[in-house]
Coordinates of C-alpha atoms in Angstrom, one line a residue:
X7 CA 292.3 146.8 365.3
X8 CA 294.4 147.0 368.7
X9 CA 291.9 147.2 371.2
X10 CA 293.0 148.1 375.3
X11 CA 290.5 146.9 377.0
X12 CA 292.5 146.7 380.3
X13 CA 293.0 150.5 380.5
X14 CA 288.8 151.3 379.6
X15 CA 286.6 152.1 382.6
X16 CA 283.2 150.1 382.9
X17 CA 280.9 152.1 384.6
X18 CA 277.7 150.1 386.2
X19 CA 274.8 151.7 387.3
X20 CA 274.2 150.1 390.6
X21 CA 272.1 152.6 392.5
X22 CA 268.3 151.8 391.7
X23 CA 265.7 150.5 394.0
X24 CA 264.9 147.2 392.3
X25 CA 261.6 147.5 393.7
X26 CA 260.0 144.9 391.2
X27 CA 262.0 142.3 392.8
X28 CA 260.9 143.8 396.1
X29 CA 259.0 141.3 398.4
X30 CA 259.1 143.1 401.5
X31 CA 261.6 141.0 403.1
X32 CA 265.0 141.5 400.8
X33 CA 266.5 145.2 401.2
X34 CA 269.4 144.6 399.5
X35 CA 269.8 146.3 395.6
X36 CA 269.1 144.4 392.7
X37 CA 272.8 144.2 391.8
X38 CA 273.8 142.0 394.9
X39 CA 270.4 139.6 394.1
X40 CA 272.5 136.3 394.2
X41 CA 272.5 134.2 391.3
X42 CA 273.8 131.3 392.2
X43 CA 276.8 131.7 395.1
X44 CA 277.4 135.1 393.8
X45 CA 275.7 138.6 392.8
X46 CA 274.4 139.1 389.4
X47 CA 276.9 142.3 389.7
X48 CA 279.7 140.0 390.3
X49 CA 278.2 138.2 386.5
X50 CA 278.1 141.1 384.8
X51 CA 281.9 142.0 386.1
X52 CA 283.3 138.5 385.2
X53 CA 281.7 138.9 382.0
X54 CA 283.5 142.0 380.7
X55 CA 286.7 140.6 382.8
X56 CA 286.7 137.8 380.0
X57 CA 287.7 140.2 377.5
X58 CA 290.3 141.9 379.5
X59 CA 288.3 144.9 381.1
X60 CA 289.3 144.9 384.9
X61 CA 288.7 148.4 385.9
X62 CA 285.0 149.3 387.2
X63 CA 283.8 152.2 388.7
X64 CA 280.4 151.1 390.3
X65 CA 277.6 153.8 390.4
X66 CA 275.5 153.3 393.8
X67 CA 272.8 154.7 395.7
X68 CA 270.3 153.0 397.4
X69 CA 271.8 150.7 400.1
X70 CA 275.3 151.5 399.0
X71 CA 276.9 150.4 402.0
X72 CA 275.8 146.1 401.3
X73 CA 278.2 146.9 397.8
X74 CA 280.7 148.4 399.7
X75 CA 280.9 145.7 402.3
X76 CA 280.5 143.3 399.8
X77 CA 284.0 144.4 397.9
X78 CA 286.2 145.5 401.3
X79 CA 285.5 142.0 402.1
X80 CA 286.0 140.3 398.8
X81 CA 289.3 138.4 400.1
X82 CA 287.5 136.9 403.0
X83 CA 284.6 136.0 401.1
X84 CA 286.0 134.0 398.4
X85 CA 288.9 132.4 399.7
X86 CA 289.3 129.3 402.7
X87 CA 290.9 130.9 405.3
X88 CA 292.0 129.5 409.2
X89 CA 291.4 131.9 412.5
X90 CA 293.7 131.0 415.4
X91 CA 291.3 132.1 418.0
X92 CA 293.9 132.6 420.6
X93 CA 296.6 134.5 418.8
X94 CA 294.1 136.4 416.6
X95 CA 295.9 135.4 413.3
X96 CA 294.2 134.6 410.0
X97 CA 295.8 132.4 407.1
X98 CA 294.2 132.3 403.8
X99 CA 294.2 129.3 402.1
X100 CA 294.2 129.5 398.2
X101 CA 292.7 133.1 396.4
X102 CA 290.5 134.1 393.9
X103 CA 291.6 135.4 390.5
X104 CA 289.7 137.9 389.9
X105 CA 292.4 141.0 388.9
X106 CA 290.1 143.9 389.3
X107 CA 290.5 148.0 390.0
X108 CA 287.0 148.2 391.7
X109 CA 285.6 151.8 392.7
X110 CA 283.0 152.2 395.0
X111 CA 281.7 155.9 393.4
X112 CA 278.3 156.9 395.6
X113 CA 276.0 159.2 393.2
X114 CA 272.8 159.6 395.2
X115 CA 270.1 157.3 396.5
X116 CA 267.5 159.4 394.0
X117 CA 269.3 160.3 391.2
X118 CA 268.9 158.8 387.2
X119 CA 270.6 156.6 385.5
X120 CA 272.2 159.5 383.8
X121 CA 273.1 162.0 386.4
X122 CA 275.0 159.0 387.8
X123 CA 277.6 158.2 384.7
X124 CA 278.1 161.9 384.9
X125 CA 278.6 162.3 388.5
X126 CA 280.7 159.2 388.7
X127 CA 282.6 160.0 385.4
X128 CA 283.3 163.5 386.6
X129 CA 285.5 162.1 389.3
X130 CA 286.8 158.6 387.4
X131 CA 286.5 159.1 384.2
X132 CA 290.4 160.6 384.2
X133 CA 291.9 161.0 380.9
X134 CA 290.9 157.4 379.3
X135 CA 289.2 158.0 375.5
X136 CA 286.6 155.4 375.7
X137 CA 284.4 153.7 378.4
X138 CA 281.9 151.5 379.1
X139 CA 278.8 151.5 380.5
X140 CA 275.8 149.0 381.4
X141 CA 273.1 148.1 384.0
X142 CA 274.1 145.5 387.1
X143 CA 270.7 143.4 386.5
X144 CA 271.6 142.4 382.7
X145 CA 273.8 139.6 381.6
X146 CA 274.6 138.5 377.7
X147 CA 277.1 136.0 375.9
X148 CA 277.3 139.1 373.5
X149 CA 281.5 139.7 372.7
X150 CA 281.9 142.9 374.4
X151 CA 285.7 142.6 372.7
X152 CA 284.5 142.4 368.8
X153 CA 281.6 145.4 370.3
X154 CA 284.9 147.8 371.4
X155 CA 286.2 147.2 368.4
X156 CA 283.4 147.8 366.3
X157 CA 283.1 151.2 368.3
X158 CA 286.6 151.9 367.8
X159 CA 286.2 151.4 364.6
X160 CA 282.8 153.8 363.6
X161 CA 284.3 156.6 364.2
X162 CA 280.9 158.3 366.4
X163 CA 280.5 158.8 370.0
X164 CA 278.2 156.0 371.3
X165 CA 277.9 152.0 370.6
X166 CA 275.0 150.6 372.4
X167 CA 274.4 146.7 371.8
X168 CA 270.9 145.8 370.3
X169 CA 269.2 142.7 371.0
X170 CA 266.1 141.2 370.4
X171 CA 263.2 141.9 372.6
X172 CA 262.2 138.7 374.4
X173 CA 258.4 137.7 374.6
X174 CA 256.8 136.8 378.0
X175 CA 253.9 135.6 375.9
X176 CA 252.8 132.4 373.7
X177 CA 252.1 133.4 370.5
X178 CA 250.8 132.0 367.2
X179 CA 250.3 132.5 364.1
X180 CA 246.4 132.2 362.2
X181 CA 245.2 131.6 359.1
X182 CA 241.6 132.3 359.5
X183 CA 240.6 130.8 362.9
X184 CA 242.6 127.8 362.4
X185 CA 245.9 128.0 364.2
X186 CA 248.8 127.0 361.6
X187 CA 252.0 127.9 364.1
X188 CA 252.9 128.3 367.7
X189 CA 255.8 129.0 370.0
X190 CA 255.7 129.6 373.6
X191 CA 258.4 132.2 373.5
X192 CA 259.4 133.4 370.3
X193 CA 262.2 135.9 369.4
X194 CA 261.4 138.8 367.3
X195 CA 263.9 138.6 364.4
X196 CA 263.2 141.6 362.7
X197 CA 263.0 143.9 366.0
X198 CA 266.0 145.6 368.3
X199 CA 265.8 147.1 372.2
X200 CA 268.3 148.8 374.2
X201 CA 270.7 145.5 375.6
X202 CA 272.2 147.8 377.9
X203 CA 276.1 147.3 377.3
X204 CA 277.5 151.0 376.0
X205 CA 280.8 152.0 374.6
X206 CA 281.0 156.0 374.9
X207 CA 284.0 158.7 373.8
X208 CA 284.4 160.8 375.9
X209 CA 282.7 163.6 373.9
X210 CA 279.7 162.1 375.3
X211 CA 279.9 163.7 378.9
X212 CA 278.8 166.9 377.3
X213 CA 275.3 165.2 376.4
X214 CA 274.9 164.4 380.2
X215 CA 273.7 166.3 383.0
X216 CA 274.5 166.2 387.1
X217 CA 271.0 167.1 387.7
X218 CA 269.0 164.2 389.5
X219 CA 266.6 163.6 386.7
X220 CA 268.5 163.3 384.1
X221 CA 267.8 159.6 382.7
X222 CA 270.7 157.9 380.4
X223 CA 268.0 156.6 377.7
X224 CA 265.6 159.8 377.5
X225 CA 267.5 163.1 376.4
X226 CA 271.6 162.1 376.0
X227 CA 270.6 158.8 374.2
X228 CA 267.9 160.6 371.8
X229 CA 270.1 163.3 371.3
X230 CA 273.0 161.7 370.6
X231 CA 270.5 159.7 367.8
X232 CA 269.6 162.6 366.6
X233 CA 273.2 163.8 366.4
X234 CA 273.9 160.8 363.9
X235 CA 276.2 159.5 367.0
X236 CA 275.0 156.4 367.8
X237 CA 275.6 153.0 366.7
X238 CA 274.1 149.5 367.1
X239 CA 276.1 146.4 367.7
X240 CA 274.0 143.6 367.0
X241 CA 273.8 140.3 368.9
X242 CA 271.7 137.6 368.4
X243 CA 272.9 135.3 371.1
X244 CA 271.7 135.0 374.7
X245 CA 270.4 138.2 376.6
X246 CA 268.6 138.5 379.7
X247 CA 267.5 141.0 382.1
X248 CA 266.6 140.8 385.7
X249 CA 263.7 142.4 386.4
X250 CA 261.2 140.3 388.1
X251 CA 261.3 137.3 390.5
X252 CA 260.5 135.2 387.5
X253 CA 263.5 136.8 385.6
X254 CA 265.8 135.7 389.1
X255 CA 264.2 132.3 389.4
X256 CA 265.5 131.6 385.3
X257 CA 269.0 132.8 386.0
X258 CA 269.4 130.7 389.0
X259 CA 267.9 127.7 387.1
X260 CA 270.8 128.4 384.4
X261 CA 273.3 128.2 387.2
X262 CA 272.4 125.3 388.8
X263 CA 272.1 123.3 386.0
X264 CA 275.9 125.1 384.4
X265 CA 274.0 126.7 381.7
X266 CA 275.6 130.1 381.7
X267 CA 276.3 131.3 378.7
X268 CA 277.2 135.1 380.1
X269 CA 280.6 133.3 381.9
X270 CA 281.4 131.4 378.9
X271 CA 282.1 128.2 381.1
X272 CA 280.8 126.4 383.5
X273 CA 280.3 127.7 387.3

């Protein structure tokens, strides 16, 4: 099946307070936490821009202004460049290659994950049939390609990717009291959670609401269950989400040893 995925938005919630990663001395939001020399934002872009999506409309809030500046200097900050002092000339030296329509789209330092794709989708949404939407703390090795096609493909209005629910916890396995298997941090084969990467028609702005509290995975997401309108893409590859220091502390491990599956290559 003939899948665009140049002309589908991504829209990524970006305007949370990250407060569990919070430790009284970083004030920027969770989507600019670096993982490596970049934000994890920045990851979860370059891993939809490996299937061809490049346009993003970026849903902030809190501490918009660190995305923004982040973006309107994206040239300077990822490219050599030479300042003649005197003449107040700049030349760039090589470029990035990253071929992205970026919005900045501000949608409230207080309002839900919901209210946000509507507000932003509102304005950006324009007259595309499908997009996208995820969180900026979450990164998978999951093909968001073969997931657009498989929403494509079902005919209803939502795809949301399921994974398996990572355990924090050792856990084993008893016959009687004797202890006959254990794993430090088994995967739960025969359970699914939310992964957090969405496909969406467009139908599916009328399940959303403007109103601050209206949260993505509470009433549009059960609804749209309810409705029959929901699919699951299944992955059982790598997922991971970012939402303690610990969480932060593993990604950044991944990067500086090249293990990062979410790129697909090597940093």
């Amino acid at each position: 099946m003939q899948a665009d995925t140049g002309s589908v938005p991504v829209f990524i919630l970006c305007g949370g307070l990250g407060t569990r990663l919070a430790d009284g001395s970083d004030l920027r939001p969770k989507p600019m936490v670096p993982i490596g020399n970049r934000p994890i934002l920045w990851h979860v872009m370059r891993s939809y821009a490996q299937f061809g999506f490049r346009r993003f409309v970026l849903c902030t809030g809190f501490q918009s202004d660190s995305i923004k500046s982040y973006f309107l200097n994206y040239h300077w900050m990822n490219s050599d460049f030479s300042i003649d002092l005197k003449r107040n000339t700049t030349t760039v030296h090589g470029s990035h290659d990253e071929d992205w329509e970026v919005t900045l789209a501000y949608t409230g330092e207080v309002t839900m994950t919901g209210a946000r794709v509507a507000r932003a989708a509102a304005r950006y949404l324009g007259d595309a049939e499908h997009f996208a939407v995820t969180y900026g703390d979450g990164l998978t090795d999951a093909n968001l390609l073969d997931e657009y096609r498989f929403h494509l493909g079902h005919q209803k209005v939502g795809t949301v990717l399921g994974v398996h629910p990572p355990s924090r916890f050792g856990e084993f396995k008893l016959e009687g009291d004797q202890v006959s298997e254990f794993e430090e941090k088994p995967e739960f084969e025969d359970r699914w959670i939310n992964g957090g990467y969405f496909f969406f028609r467009r139908d599916f702005k009328a399940y959303l609401s403007e109103d601050d509290d209206c949260i993505l995975e509470r009433a549009p997401l059960g609804r749209l269950a309810r409705d029959g309108e929901l699919r699951t893409f299944r992955h059982d590859g790598f997922w991971a989400c970012m939402d303690t220091p610990r969480d932060r502390d593993e990604l950044n491990k991944r990067w500086a040893t090249g293990d990062t599956p979410w790129l697909g290559c090597e940093p």
